[in-house]
Amino acid sequence: MALSGHTGSITRWESSTSSTFASAVTSIANTTTTLTATNLTATTYYRAVITSGSCAAANSATATVTVNASPTATAGGTQTICQTGTATVSGASSSNGTILWTENGAGSITAGATTLTPTYTAAAGDAGNTVSLTMTVSNSPCTAATATYSVVVNALPTITGTANVCMGSTTALTGSGTAASSNAWSSSNTGVGTINTTTTTGTLSPVAAGTTNVTYTDNNGCVSTATTVTVNALPTVTATASAASLCSGNNLTLTGGGATTYSWNNGVTNALAFTPSATTTYTVTGTAANGCVNTASTSVTVNASPTANAGADVTGAATCGKNTTPLSASALSAGTTGLWSVVSGTGNTPLFSLSGTAANCDFTGTYGQTYTLGWAVTNNATGCAGYDQMTVTFNQPNASILG
C-alpha cells in the first residue's frame, strides 16, 4: 500500500484488527510512503502517523486489507455400481467457497452438481472402469480446493447359449463371471419355462410353447440384458398307410404329415411305394422347420396269399380225338374259394367257380384249339388270392380209311 497527498513526514505505520484502532494496535517502524503487508490471517487495518513542524502528529486515512479464508474440500470415498446404475456421493464436506462437481466418465452427473451429494449416472462406456468425480470448492482470489470421489463401474454380465428350445428338451444358458449366490437366474414367464437359479449355467426347462425373458445376476449384483428364449411346440406328426392290411406281394405307400421332412424306420422312403414282407409297425420321425421333432406310428398287416396249383398242361394223346378233358388243380383248403377261367383260346369260354375242396372238373373246348386256363384260389377272410395257369390243347381226331 502507498501513502500520497500528505504534508509532513511519516514517523511510523500502525496496524490493527479493529477498524477504529481501539485495540491490538501494532506500531510498524517504517517511515516510507509504501508498506507491504505479509502473513495476514485476518482482515487488518493500516494507517500512517505523520508529523509536520511543531504540529501535533496526525493519522492518515485507514487502508483495509481484507483476508479471505481459504476454501477446503474433502470427498474421499469409493462406491461400486453396475454400468446401468447410479452413484450418489456421501461423506463429502467443504467450507469457504462454492461447490462444483465434474466427472471424467462416459456417463454424467445428473443431479446435485453444486451440492455435497451429487448423483452420477453411468453409461456403457464406463464398464470396467473407475470414474473420478472431482469436487472443486472456489473462493476467488484464493486457490480453489479439490477432492475426488471414485466410482467403480462393473460391466453387465452376458448370457450365451441357444435361445430356442423344443418342448420335451432343455437348453443350457451360460452367464459370464461368477453367479450370484442365490437367485442368479430368472425367467419372466414361468408358464413357458423355468430355470435353475444357483449356478453359472442355467438350464431352462420348457413348460409350454411361447417366449420368456431370461436374466442372469452375477456376484457383483449386476443384471444382464434380458435374453428372449422361444419355446417351440412339437409338430403334430401323422403316419398314413395306403392300406391298413394287404396281401403279400402287393405294394404299400407310407406318408408322413404335419412336419417338413420325414424319416421312416425299416428303410422306408416317405411317399415311395415298396413291398412289405411281413406285418410291421412303422414309425415316422417328422422334423418341423424350427428343428423340433415328433414321431407317429402305423401298423400294417400283411396277409399271406394261398398257394394255387392249376396242374400239368394237357396235350397230345390225352386229348387226341377229344374236346373234353378233366382239370386237376390242387385241392382247396378250408376257408378258400377256387375259380377257373379261360385266359385265352376260342370256341368255348366257360367259367367254373368251385368251393371247399372240389378243385376238379371237366373242360370242354373245340377240336384243334389250344386254351390257357387260369386257376385262382382266394382266402375268403382276407381276400388274398393265389394264381396259376395251365394249357389244354385239343388235337384233331385221326382219320381212318376202311377197305
Coordinates of C-alpha atoms in Angstrom, one line a residue:
M1 CA 0.0 0.0 0.0
A2 CA 1.2 3.6 -0.6
L3 CA 0.5 6.9 1.0
S4 CA 0.1 10.1 -1.0
G5 CA -1.2 13.7 -0.8
H6 CA 0.2 14.3 2.7
T7 CA 2.2 17.1 4.2
G8 CA 4.9 16.4 6.7
S9 CA 7.0 13.3 7.4
I10 CA 5.9 9.7 8.2
T11 CA 7.1 8.8 11.6
R12 CA 5.6 5.2 11.6
W13 CA 2.8 3.0 10.4
E14 CA 0.3 1.3 12.6
S15 CA -1.9 -1.8 12.1
S16 CA -4.9 -3.2 14.0
T17 CA -7.6 -5.8 13.5
S18 CA -10.0 -3.1 14.8
S19 CA -11.2 -0.7 12.2
T20 CA -11.2 2.1 14.9
F21 CA -7.8 1.1 16.2
A22 CA -9.4 0.7 19.6
S23 CA -7.3 -2.3 20.4
A24 CA -4.5 -4.6 19.3
V25 CA -2.6 -1.6 17.7
T26 CA 0.8 -2.6 16.3
S27 CA 3.5 0.0 15.6
I28 CA 5.4 -0.6 12.4
A29 CA 8.9 1.0 12.1
N30 CA 8.6 2.2 8.6
T31 CA 8.9 5.9 7.6
T32 CA 8.5 5.4 3.9
T33 CA 5.3 6.1 1.9
T34 CA 4.9 2.3 0.9
L35 CA 4.1 -0.6 3.2
T36 CA 3.9 -4.3 2.3
A37 CA 1.5 -6.4 4.4
T38 CA 2.6 -10.1 4.9
N39 CA 1.5 -13.2 6.7
L40 CA -2.0 -12.0 7.4
T41 CA -4.6 -14.3 8.9
A42 CA -7.4 -11.9 9.3
T43 CA -8.7 -8.6 7.8
T44 CA -6.3 -5.9 9.0
Y45 CA -6.5 -2.1 9.0
Y46 CA -3.4 0.2 8.4
R47 CA -2.6 3.9 8.8
A48 CA 0.4 6.2 8.7
V49 CA 1.3 8.6 11.6
I50 CA 2.5 12.0 10.2
T51 CA 4.2 15.0 11.8
S52 CA 4.8 18.4 10.4
G53 CA 6.8 21.1 12.1
S54 CA 5.5 21.8 15.6
C55 CA 2.1 20.5 14.8
A56 CA 0.8 17.5 16.7
A57 CA 1.0 14.1 15.0
A58 CA -1.9 13.2 12.7
N59 CA -3.2 9.9 11.4
S60 CA -3.7 9.2 7.7
A61 CA -6.9 7.7 6.3
T62 CA -7.3 4.0 7.1
A63 CA -6.4 1.3 4.5
T64 CA -8.1 -2.0 4.7
V65 CA -6.6 -5.4 3.7
T66 CA -9.4 -8.0 3.6
V67 CA -8.2 -11.6 4.2
N68 CA -10.5 -14.3 2.8
A69 CA -10.5 -17.8 4.4
S70 CA -9.0 -20.5 2.0
P71 CA -11.6 -23.0 0.7
T72 CA -11.5 -26.6 1.9
A73 CA -12.7 -29.8 0.3
T74 CA -12.9 -33.5 1.4
A75 CA -14.7 -36.2 -0.6
G76 CA -12.6 -39.3 -0.1
G77 CA -14.5 -42.5 -0.7
T78 CA -15.3 -45.2 -3.3
Q79 CA -18.6 -46.7 -4.4
T80 CA -19.1 -49.6 -6.8
I81 CA -22.1 -49.8 -9.2
C82 CA -23.2 -51.6 -12.3
Q83 CA -23.0 -49.9 -15.7
T84 CA -26.7 -49.3 -15.7
G85 CA -26.7 -47.9 -12.1
T86 CA -26.2 -44.6 -10.3
A87 CA -23.9 -43.4 -7.5
T88 CA -24.7 -40.7 -5.0
V89 CA -21.7 -39.3 -3.2
S90 CA -21.8 -39.5 0.6
G91 CA -19.4 -38.2 3.3
A92 CA -18.2 -35.1 1.4
S93 CA -17.6 -31.8 3.1
S94 CA -16.4 -28.3 2.1
S95 CA -16.0 -24.8 3.5
N96 CA -15.3 -21.2 2.4
G97 CA -16.4 -21.5 -1.1
T98 CA -18.9 -22.6 -3.8
I99 CA -19.1 -26.3 -5.0
L100 CA -18.9 -27.6 -8.5
W101 CA -18.6 -31.3 -9.3
T102 CA -17.1 -32.6 -12.6
E103 CA -16.5 -36.2 -13.9
N104 CA -14.2 -38.0 -16.3
G105 CA -16.5 -40.9 -17.3
A106 CA -18.8 -41.7 -20.2
G107 CA -21.8 -41.0 -18.0
S108 CA -22.9 -37.7 -16.4
I109 CA -23.7 -36.0 -13.2
T110 CA -27.5 -36.0 -13.4
A111 CA -28.3 -34.2 -10.1
G112 CA -26.7 -32.2 -7.3
A113 CA -23.6 -30.9 -9.2
T114 CA -23.4 -27.9 -6.8
T115 CA -24.1 -29.8 -3.6
L116 CA -22.3 -32.2 -1.4
T117 CA -24.4 -35.2 -2.6
P118 CA -24.2 -35.3 -6.4
T119 CA -25.6 -38.3 -8.4
Y120 CA -23.6 -39.9 -11.2
T121 CA -25.4 -42.0 -13.8
A122 CA -23.1 -44.5 -15.5
A123 CA -23.1 -45.3 -19.3
A124 CA -22.0 -48.3 -21.3
G125 CA -18.6 -46.8 -21.9
D126 CA -17.9 -46.8 -18.1
A127 CA -18.0 -50.6 -17.9
G128 CA -14.9 -52.0 -16.3
N129 CA -13.5 -48.5 -15.4
T130 CA -13.2 -46.3 -12.4
V131 CA -14.8 -42.9 -12.8
S132 CA -13.4 -39.9 -10.8
L133 CA -15.9 -37.3 -9.5
T134 CA -14.0 -34.2 -8.6
M135 CA -15.4 -31.6 -6.2
T136 CA -13.9 -28.1 -6.7
V137 CA -14.5 -25.5 -3.9
S138 CA -13.9 -22.0 -5.2
N139 CA -13.4 -18.6 -3.3
S140 CA -11.6 -16.1 -5.5
P141 CA -9.0 -14.9 -5.3
C142 CA -8.0 -17.8 -3.1
T143 CA -6.7 -21.0 -4.7
A144 CA -9.5 -23.4 -5.2
A145 CA -9.6 -26.7 -3.1
T146 CA -10.4 -30.0 -4.8
A147 CA -11.3 -33.5 -3.7
T148 CA -12.0 -36.7 -5.6
Y149 CA -14.7 -39.4 -5.1
S150 CA -14.2 -42.7 -7.0
V151 CA -17.0 -44.7 -8.7
V152 CA -16.0 -48.3 -9.8
V153 CA -18.3 -49.3 -12.6
N154 CA -18.8 -53.1 -13.2
A155 CA -19.8 -54.3 -16.6
L156 CA -23.1 -56.2 -17.0
P157 CA -22.8 -59.9 -17.3
T158 CA -23.7 -61.6 -20.6
I159 CA -25.7 -64.7 -21.5
T160 CA -24.6 -67.1 -24.2
G161 CA -26.3 -70.3 -25.4
T162 CA -29.2 -71.5 -27.6
A163 CA -32.3 -69.3 -27.2
N164 CA -34.6 -71.7 -29.0
V165 CA -35.8 -74.9 -27.5
C166 CA -38.4 -77.5 -28.3
M167 CA -41.0 -78.9 -25.9
G168 CA -39.6 -82.0 -24.3
S169 CA -36.0 -80.7 -24.4
T170 CA -33.9 -78.3 -22.3
T171 CA -31.5 -75.6 -23.3
A172 CA -28.3 -74.6 -21.3
L173 CA -27.5 -70.9 -21.0
T174 CA -24.2 -69.7 -19.6
G175 CA -23.7 -66.5 -17.7
S176 CA -20.3 -64.7 -17.6
G177 CA -18.3 -64.2 -14.5
T178 CA -19.4 -65.7 -11.2
A179 CA -23.0 -66.2 -10.5
A180 CA -24.8 -64.6 -7.5
S181 CA -25.0 -66.9 -4.5
S182 CA -28.8 -67.0 -4.8
N183 CA -31.4 -66.3 -7.5
A184 CA -28.8 -66.0 -10.2
W185 CA -31.3 -66.8 -13.0
S186 CA -34.8 -65.5 -13.6
S187 CA -37.5 -66.4 -16.1
S188 CA -40.1 -63.7 -16.7
N189 CA -42.7 -66.3 -17.7
T190 CA -42.6 -69.5 -15.7
G191 CA -45.7 -70.6 -17.5
V192 CA -43.4 -71.0 -20.6
G193 CA -40.1 -72.1 -19.0
T194 CA -38.5 -72.5 -15.6
I195 CA -34.7 -72.1 -14.9
N196 CA -32.4 -73.2 -12.1
T197 CA -31.2 -70.3 -10.0
T198 CA -27.8 -71.1 -8.4
T199 CA -25.1 -71.8 -10.9
T200 CA -23.3 -70.0 -13.8
T201 CA -25.0 -72.4 -16.2
G202 CA -28.8 -72.0 -16.2
T203 CA -30.8 -74.9 -17.6
L204 CA -34.2 -73.8 -18.9
S205 CA -36.9 -76.4 -18.9
P206 CA -39.9 -75.7 -21.2
V207 CA -43.4 -75.8 -19.7
A208 CA -45.5 -74.6 -22.7
A209 CA -44.9 -73.0 -26.1
G210 CA -44.2 -69.3 -26.1
T211 CA -41.5 -66.8 -25.1
T212 CA -39.9 -65.9 -21.8
N213 CA -37.2 -63.3 -21.0
V214 CA -34.2 -64.7 -19.1
T215 CA -31.8 -62.6 -17.0
Y216 CA -28.7 -63.5 -15.1
T217 CA -27.2 -61.8 -12.0
D218 CA -23.5 -62.1 -11.2
N219 CA -21.8 -61.8 -7.8
N220 CA -21.5 -58.1 -8.2
G221 CA -25.2 -57.8 -8.2
C222 CA -25.2 -56.7 -11.9
V223 CA -28.1 -58.0 -14.0
S224 CA -27.6 -58.9 -17.7
T225 CA -29.7 -57.6 -20.5
A226 CA -32.6 -60.0 -20.9
T227 CA -32.3 -62.8 -23.5
T228 CA -35.6 -63.9 -25.1
V229 CA -36.0 -67.7 -25.2
T230 CA -38.5 -69.2 -27.5
V231 CA -40.1 -72.5 -26.6
N232 CA -41.4 -74.2 -29.8
A233 CA -44.3 -76.7 -29.8
L234 CA -43.6 -80.1 -31.2
P235 CA -45.1 -80.8 -34.7
T236 CA -48.2 -82.9 -34.8
V237 CA -46.8 -85.7 -36.9
T238 CA -49.1 -88.2 -38.7
A239 CA -48.3 -91.6 -40.2
T240 CA -50.6 -92.7 -43.1
A241 CA -50.6 -96.0 -44.9
S242 CA -52.1 -96.6 -48.3
A243 CA -53.7 -99.7 -46.8
A244 CA -54.1 -101.0 -43.2
S245 CA -53.8 -104.5 -44.5
L246 CA -52.7 -106.0 -47.8
C247 CA -51.8 -109.3 -49.4
S248 CA -48.2 -110.4 -49.7
G249 CA -46.6 -109.2 -52.8
N250 CA -48.7 -106.1 -53.1
N251 CA -47.2 -102.5 -52.8
L252 CA -47.6 -100.2 -49.8
T253 CA -47.0 -96.4 -49.6
L254 CA -46.4 -94.7 -46.3
T255 CA -46.8 -90.9 -46.0
G256 CA -45.9 -88.6 -43.1
G257 CA -47.7 -85.4 -42.4
G258 CA -47.6 -82.4 -40.1
A259 CA -43.8 -81.6 -40.4
T260 CA -41.3 -80.6 -43.1
T261 CA -39.1 -83.6 -43.5
Y262 CA -39.8 -87.2 -42.7
S263 CA -37.7 -90.3 -41.9
W264 CA -39.2 -93.8 -41.6
N265 CA -37.7 -96.8 -39.9
N266 CA -37.2 -100.2 -41.6
G267 CA -35.6 -98.4 -44.6
V268 CA -38.9 -96.9 -45.9
T269 CA -38.8 -93.8 -48.0
N270 CA -41.6 -91.3 -47.4
A271 CA -44.4 -91.5 -50.1
L272 CA -42.5 -94.1 -52.1
A273 CA -44.2 -97.5 -52.8
F274 CA -42.5 -100.6 -51.6
T275 CA -43.4 -104.3 -51.0
P276 CA -43.7 -105.2 -47.3
S277 CA -42.7 -108.8 -46.4
A278 CA -44.5 -109.1 -43.0
T279 CA -46.9 -107.5 -40.6
T280 CA -45.0 -104.5 -39.2
T281 CA -45.4 -101.3 -37.1
Y282 CA -43.8 -98.4 -39.0
T283 CA -42.6 -95.3 -37.2
V284 CA -42.0 -91.9 -38.9
T285 CA -39.9 -89.1 -37.4
G286 CA -41.1 -85.7 -38.6
T287 CA -38.9 -82.6 -38.3
A288 CA -40.5 -79.1 -38.4
A289 CA -38.9 -76.0 -39.9
N290 CA -37.9 -74.9 -36.4
G291 CA -36.0 -78.1 -35.8
C292 CA -38.5 -79.7 -33.4
V293 CA -39.1 -83.4 -33.8
N294 CA -42.0 -85.7 -33.1
T295 CA -43.0 -89.2 -34.1
A296 CA -46.1 -91.2 -35.2
S297 CA -46.7 -94.9 -36.0
T298 CA -48.9 -97.0 -38.0
S299 CA -49.3 -100.8 -38.2
V300 CA -49.8 -102.7 -41.4
T301 CA -50.9 -106.3 -41.6
V302 CA -49.5 -108.4 -44.4
N303 CA -51.8 -111.4 -45.2
A304 CA -50.3 -114.4 -46.9
S305 CA -51.8 -115.4 -50.3
P306 CA -52.9 -119.0 -50.6
T307 CA -51.0 -121.3 -53.0
A308 CA -52.6 -122.1 -56.3
N309 CA -51.6 -125.1 -58.5
A310 CA -53.5 -125.5 -61.8
G311 CA -51.9 -128.8 -62.5
A312 CA -50.0 -130.1 -65.5
D313 CA -50.6 -129.0 -69.1
V314 CA -52.8 -131.3 -71.1
T315 CA -51.9 -132.1 -74.7
G316 CA -51.1 -134.9 -77.1
A317 CA -52.6 -138.4 -76.6
A318 CA -54.6 -137.2 -73.6
T319 CA -56.8 -135.2 -75.8
C320 CA -56.5 -136.8 -79.2
G321 CA -59.9 -137.1 -80.8
K322 CA -61.4 -135.4 -77.7
N323 CA -62.8 -132.0 -76.9
T324 CA -63.3 -132.6 -73.2
T325 CA -60.6 -133.2 -70.5
P326 CA -60.7 -133.3 -66.7
L327 CA -58.9 -130.5 -64.8
S328 CA -56.8 -131.5 -61.8
A329 CA -55.9 -128.4 -59.7
S330 CA -54.5 -128.8 -56.2
A331 CA -57.2 -129.3 -53.5
L332 CA -58.7 -126.2 -51.8
S333 CA -58.1 -125.6 -48.2
A334 CA -60.9 -124.8 -45.8
G335 CA -62.0 -121.1 -46.0
T336 CA -60.9 -120.7 -49.6
T337 CA -62.7 -120.4 -52.9
G338 CA -61.3 -121.6 -56.3
L339 CA -62.1 -120.1 -59.7
W340 CA -61.2 -121.4 -63.1
S341 CA -61.2 -119.0 -66.0
V342 CA -60.4 -119.2 -69.7
V343 CA -57.5 -116.8 -70.2
S344 CA -57.1 -117.4 -74.0
G345 CA -58.5 -119.6 -76.7
T346 CA -61.5 -119.6 -79.0
G347 CA -64.7 -121.5 -79.1
N348 CA -65.9 -122.1 -75.6
T349 CA -65.4 -119.6 -72.8
P350 CA -66.8 -121.2 -69.7
L351 CA -66.1 -120.1 -66.0
F352 CA -66.0 -122.5 -63.2
S353 CA -66.5 -121.4 -59.6
L354 CA -65.6 -124.1 -57.1
S355 CA -65.6 -124.0 -53.3
G356 CA -64.5 -126.3 -50.5
T357 CA -62.1 -129.0 -51.8
A358 CA -63.8 -129.5 -55.1
A359 CA -61.0 -128.3 -57.3
N360 CA -61.5 -130.7 -60.2
C361 CA -64.0 -130.5 -63.1
D362 CA -64.1 -131.2 -66.9
F363 CA -63.3 -128.6 -69.5
T364 CA -64.8 -128.8 -73.0
G365 CA -63.3 -126.9 -75.9
T366 CA -63.0 -127.2 -79.7
Y367 CA -61.0 -129.6 -81.7
G368 CA -57.7 -128.2 -82.9
Q369 CA -57.7 -125.4 -80.3
T370 CA -55.2 -124.5 -77.5
Y371 CA -56.6 -122.9 -74.4
T372 CA -54.8 -121.2 -71.5
L373 CA -56.8 -121.7 -68.2
G374 CA -56.3 -119.8 -65.0
W375 CA -56.8 -121.2 -61.5
A376 CA -57.3 -118.6 -58.7
V377 CA -57.6 -119.5 -55.1
T378 CA -58.9 -116.8 -52.8
N379 CA -58.9 -116.7 -49.0
N380 CA -62.5 -115.9 -48.1
A381 CA -61.5 -113.9 -44.9
T382 CA -58.7 -111.7 -46.3
G383 CA -59.5 -111.6 -50.0
C384 CA -55.9 -112.5 -50.8
A385 CA -55.5 -114.8 -53.9
G386 CA -53.0 -117.2 -55.4
Y387 CA -53.0 -117.8 -59.1
D388 CA -51.6 -120.4 -61.6
Q389 CA -52.1 -121.2 -65.3
M390 CA -52.0 -124.3 -67.4
T391 CA -52.7 -125.0 -71.1
V392 CA -55.0 -127.5 -72.8
T393 CA -54.6 -128.5 -76.5
F394 CA -57.3 -130.5 -78.2
N395 CA -55.8 -132.4 -81.1
Q396 CA -57.9 -133.3 -84.3
P397 CA -59.1 -136.9 -84.3
N398 CA -57.2 -139.2 -86.7
A399 CA -59.0 -140.1 -89.9
S400 CA -59.0 -143.9 -91.0
I401 CA -59.8 -145.4 -94.4
L402 CA -61.7 -148.7 -94.4
G403 CA -61.2 -151.0 -97.5

